[in-house]
């Protein structure tokens, strides 16, 4: 921002307007305790009792936006970041806050190591075809 000789302030880029840095949204935090469990495809679901998140003074507008989006339909972490135009790291921290506050819960994808072996699935399909 700059000031001209008359004391009027101008933004360097009028289209951008005031910019809030990502670390300001997370209060300087870059990680959250639950963050290591938040995969990009983890699905965030609003809790049924989270009716009025805007009434909670501890939540930022971004927190409220996440709850509102997830109330409409479950959203992946990547979808939330894209919809809110925020970095993934910021969304992970904010979702972690919401999980702690019981506003949302996260459904994590099944790890590849826990998926059934492909040969077992082929055997089942072949067995069904034989019937």
PDB file of C-alpha atoms in Angstrom:
ATOM      1  CA  UNK A   1       0.000   0.000   0.000  1.00  0.00           C
ATOM      2  CA  UNK A   2       1.246   3.498  -0.718  1.00  0.00           C
ATOM      3  CA  UNK A   3       0.098   6.979   0.176  1.00  0.00           C
ATOM      4  CA  UNK A   4       0.027   9.901  -2.208  1.00  0.00           C
ATOM      5  CA  UNK A   5       0.758  13.473  -1.191  1.00  0.00           C
ATOM      6  CA  UNK A   6      -2.853  13.999  -0.090  1.00  0.00           C
ATOM      7  CA  UNK A   7      -2.869  11.129   2.407  1.00  0.00           C
ATOM      8  CA  UNK A   8      -5.009   8.882   0.219  1.00  0.00           C
ATOM      9  CA  UNK A   9      -4.000   5.253   0.336  1.00  0.00           C
ATOM     10  CA  UNK A  10      -3.845   3.113  -2.792  1.00  0.00           C
ATOM     11  CA  UNK A  11      -3.330  -0.622  -3.168  1.00  0.00           C
ATOM     12  CA  UNK A  12      -0.458  -1.550  -5.468  1.00  0.00           C
ATOM     13  CA  UNK A  13      -2.802  -4.015  -7.168  1.00  0.00           C
ATOM     14  CA  UNK A  14      -6.405  -2.821  -6.967  1.00  0.00           C
ATOM     15  CA  UNK A  15      -7.716  -6.194  -8.162  1.00  0.00           C
ATOM     16  CA  UNK A  16      -6.024  -8.037  -5.296  1.00  0.00           C
ATOM     17  CA  UNK A  17      -7.272  -5.773  -2.523  1.00  0.00           C
ATOM     18  CA  UNK A  18      -6.128  -6.515   1.018  1.00  0.00           C
ATOM     19  CA  UNK A  19      -4.201  -9.764   1.261  1.00  0.00           C
ATOM     20  CA  UNK A  20      -4.266 -12.053   4.285  1.00  0.00           C
ATOM     21  CA  UNK A  21      -1.210 -14.247   4.558  1.00  0.00           C
ATOM     22  CA  UNK A  22      -1.887 -17.963   5.068  1.00  0.00           C
ATOM     23  CA  UNK A  23       0.002 -18.046   8.381  1.00  0.00           C
ATOM     24  CA  UNK A  24      -2.378 -15.388   9.725  1.00  0.00           C
ATOM     25  CA  UNK A  25      -5.332 -17.737   9.096  1.00  0.00           C
ATOM     26  CA  UNK A  26      -3.654 -20.492  11.101  1.00  0.00           C
ATOM     27  CA  UNK A  27      -2.349 -18.138  13.806  1.00  0.00           C
ATOM     28  CA  UNK A  28       1.213 -18.911  12.774  1.00  0.00           C
ATOM     29  CA  UNK A  29       0.809 -22.691  12.935  1.00  0.00           C
ATOM     30  CA  UNK A  30       2.112 -24.748  10.053  1.00  0.00           C
ATOM     31  CA  UNK A  31       1.001 -28.148  11.323  1.00  0.00           C
ATOM     32  CA  UNK A  32      -1.718 -29.689  13.429  1.00  0.00           C
ATOM     33  CA  UNK A  33      -1.618 -32.858  15.514  1.00  0.00           C
ATOM     34  CA  UNK A  34      -4.189 -34.507  13.213  1.00  0.00           C
ATOM     35  CA  UNK A  35      -2.515 -33.238  10.037  1.00  0.00           C
ATOM     36  CA  UNK A  36      -0.433 -36.363   9.445  1.00  0.00           C
ATOM     37  CA  UNK A  37      -3.701 -38.281   9.049  1.00  0.00           C
ATOM     38  CA  UNK A  38      -5.241 -35.835   6.584  1.00  0.00           C
ATOM     39  CA  UNK A  39      -4.558 -37.218   3.132  1.00  0.00           C
ATOM     40  CA  UNK A  40      -5.547 -35.105   0.117  1.00  0.00           C
ATOM     41  CA  UNK A  41      -8.394 -37.496  -0.606  1.00  0.00           C
ATOM     42  CA  UNK A  42      -9.560 -37.754   3.013  1.00  0.00           C
ATOM     43  CA  UNK A  43     -13.241 -36.806   3.098  1.00  0.00           C
ATOM     44  CA  UNK A  44     -14.387 -34.150   5.556  1.00  0.00           C
ATOM     45  CA  UNK A  45     -17.978 -34.476   6.793  1.00  0.00           C
ATOM     46  CA  UNK A  46     -19.877 -31.930   8.909  1.00  0.00           C
ATOM     47  CA  UNK A  47     -21.166 -33.234  12.229  1.00  0.00           C
ATOM     48  CA  UNK A  48     -24.979 -33.185  12.452  1.00  0.00           C
ATOM     49  CA  UNK A  49     -24.919 -31.061  15.624  1.00  0.00           C
ATOM     50  CA  UNK A  50     -22.710 -28.342  14.042  1.00  0.00           C
ATOM     51  CA  UNK A  51     -25.666 -26.120  13.191  1.00  0.00           C
ATOM     52  CA  UNK A  52     -24.287 -22.625  13.782  1.00  0.00           C
ATOM     53  CA  UNK A  53     -20.480 -22.551  13.584  1.00  0.00           C
ATOM     54  CA  UNK A  54     -20.576 -18.788  13.022  1.00  0.00           C
ATOM     55  CA  UNK A  55     -21.825 -18.382  16.613  1.00  0.00           C
ATOM     56  CA  UNK A  56     -18.557 -19.819  17.982  1.00  0.00           C
ATOM     57  CA  UNK A  57     -16.189 -16.892  18.616  1.00  0.00           C
ATOM     58  CA  UNK A  58     -13.118 -19.144  18.421  1.00  0.00           C
ATOM     59  CA  UNK A  59     -13.730 -19.970  14.747  1.00  0.00           C
ATOM     60  CA  UNK A  60     -12.402 -17.861  11.895  1.00  0.00           C
ATOM     61  CA  UNK A  61     -14.442 -17.132   8.762  1.00  0.00           C
ATOM     62  CA  UNK A  62     -12.416 -19.833   6.973  1.00  0.00           C
ATOM     63  CA  UNK A  63     -13.416 -22.393   9.625  1.00  0.00           C
ATOM     64  CA  UNK A  64     -17.066 -21.457   9.131  1.00  0.00           C
ATOM     65  CA  UNK A  65     -16.706 -21.715   5.339  1.00  0.00           C
ATOM     66  CA  UNK A  66     -15.296 -25.238   5.659  1.00  0.00           C
ATOM     67  CA  UNK A  67     -18.197 -26.356   7.870  1.00  0.00           C
ATOM     68  CA  UNK A  68     -20.724 -24.790   5.490  1.00  0.00           C
ATOM     69  CA  UNK A  69     -19.196 -26.506   2.441  1.00  0.00           C
ATOM     70  CA  UNK A  70     -19.118 -29.850   4.218  1.00  0.00           C
ATOM     71  CA  UNK A  71     -22.711 -29.437   5.371  1.00  0.00           C
ATOM     72  CA  UNK A  72     -23.838 -29.210   1.736  1.00  0.00           C
ATOM     73  CA  UNK A  73     -21.879 -32.332   0.769  1.00  0.00           C
ATOM     74  CA  UNK A  74     -18.835 -34.208   2.086  1.00  0.00           C
ATOM     75  CA  UNK A  75     -15.665 -32.699   0.629  1.00  0.00           C
ATOM     76  CA  UNK A  76     -12.115 -33.989   0.232  1.00  0.00           C
ATOM     77  CA  UNK A  77      -9.273 -31.920   1.661  1.00  0.00           C
ATOM     78  CA  UNK A  78      -8.154 -31.142  -1.898  1.00  0.00           C
ATOM     79  CA  UNK A  79     -11.666 -30.013  -2.884  1.00  0.00           C
ATOM     80  CA  UNK A  80     -11.851 -27.703   0.125  1.00  0.00           C
ATOM     81  CA  UNK A  81      -8.494 -26.148  -0.730  1.00  0.00           C
ATOM     82  CA  UNK A  82      -9.599 -25.585  -4.327  1.00  0.00           C
ATOM     83  CA  UNK A  83     -13.035 -24.228  -3.388  1.00  0.00           C
ATOM     84  CA  UNK A  84     -11.640 -21.814  -0.780  1.00  0.00           C
ATOM     85  CA  UNK A  85      -8.553 -20.950  -2.857  1.00  0.00           C
ATOM     86  CA  UNK A  86      -6.281 -21.758   0.102  1.00  0.00           C
ATOM     87  CA  UNK A  87      -3.040 -23.738   0.316  1.00  0.00           C
ATOM     88  CA  UNK A  88      -3.433 -27.410   1.309  1.00  0.00           C
ATOM     89  CA  UNK A  89      -1.315 -26.860   4.431  1.00  0.00           C
ATOM     90  CA  UNK A  90      -3.667 -24.149   5.677  1.00  0.00           C
ATOM     91  CA  UNK A  91      -6.736 -26.302   5.018  1.00  0.00           C
ATOM     92  CA  UNK A  92      -5.158 -29.211   6.923  1.00  0.00           C
ATOM     93  CA  UNK A  93      -4.551 -27.018   9.969  1.00  0.00           C
ATOM     94  CA  UNK A  94      -8.072 -25.551   9.837  1.00  0.00           C
ATOM     95  CA  UNK A  95      -9.702 -28.976   9.410  1.00  0.00           C
ATOM     96  CA  UNK A  96      -7.641 -30.241  12.344  1.00  0.00           C
ATOM     97  CA  UNK A  97      -9.051 -27.402  14.466  1.00  0.00           C
ATOM     98  CA  UNK A  98     -12.582 -28.324  13.393  1.00  0.00           C
ATOM     99  CA  UNK A  99     -12.014 -32.002  14.212  1.00  0.00           C
ATOM    100  CA  UNK A 100     -10.800 -30.987  17.692  1.00  0.00           C
ATOM    101  CA  UNK A 101     -13.925 -28.839  18.140  1.00  0.00           C
ATOM    102  CA  UNK A 102     -16.193 -31.691  16.926  1.00  0.00           C
ATOM    103  CA  UNK A 103     -17.569 -29.582  14.058  1.00  0.00           C
ATOM    104  CA  UNK A 104     -16.449 -32.120  11.446  1.00  0.00           C
ATOM    105  CA  UNK A 105     -15.059 -35.631  11.238  1.00  0.00           C
ATOM    106  CA  UNK A 106     -12.742 -37.121   8.649  1.00  0.00           C
ATOM    107  CA  UNK A 107     -13.214 -40.367   6.744  1.00  0.00           C
ATOM    108  CA  UNK A 108      -9.782 -41.522   5.712  1.00  0.00           C
ATOM    109  CA  UNK A 109      -9.154 -43.665   2.640  1.00  0.00           C
ATOM    110  CA  UNK A 110      -8.155 -47.289   3.140  1.00  0.00           C
ATOM    111  CA  UNK A 111      -4.349 -47.580   3.019  1.00  0.00           C
ATOM    112  CA  UNK A 112      -3.113 -49.627   0.028  1.00  0.00           C
ATOM    113  CA  UNK A 113      -1.525 -52.171   2.375  1.00  0.00           C
ATOM    114  CA  UNK A 114      -4.968 -52.997   3.798  1.00  0.00           C
ATOM    115  CA  UNK A 115      -6.678 -53.482   0.426  1.00  0.00           C
ATOM    116  CA  UNK A 116      -7.390 -57.070  -0.629  1.00  0.00           C
ATOM    117  CA  UNK A 117      -4.863 -58.705  -2.918  1.00  0.00           C
ATOM    118  CA  UNK A 118      -5.770 -58.548  -6.620  1.00  0.00           C
ATOM    119  CA  UNK A 119      -5.338 -62.312  -7.026  1.00  0.00           C
ATOM    120  CA  UNK A 120      -7.964 -62.940  -4.336  1.00  0.00           C
ATOM    121  CA  UNK A 121     -10.412 -60.660  -6.129  1.00  0.00           C
ATOM    122  CA  UNK A 122      -9.759 -62.471  -9.436  1.00  0.00           C
ATOM    123  CA  UNK A 123     -10.366 -65.828  -7.735  1.00  0.00           C
ATOM    124  CA  UNK A 124     -13.677 -64.553  -6.335  1.00  0.00           C
ATOM    125  CA  UNK A 125     -14.755 -63.277  -9.776  1.00  0.00           C
ATOM    126  CA  UNK A 126     -13.782 -66.574 -11.400  1.00  0.00           C
ATOM    127  CA  UNK A 127     -15.688 -68.467  -8.696  1.00  0.00           C
ATOM    128  CA  UNK A 128     -18.789 -66.364  -9.295  1.00  0.00           C
ATOM    129  CA  UNK A 129     -18.565 -66.918 -13.040  1.00  0.00           C
ATOM    130  CA  UNK A 130     -18.324 -70.680 -12.458  1.00  0.00           C
ATOM    131  CA  UNK A 131     -21.683 -70.634 -10.655  1.00  0.00           C
TER     132      UNK A 131
END
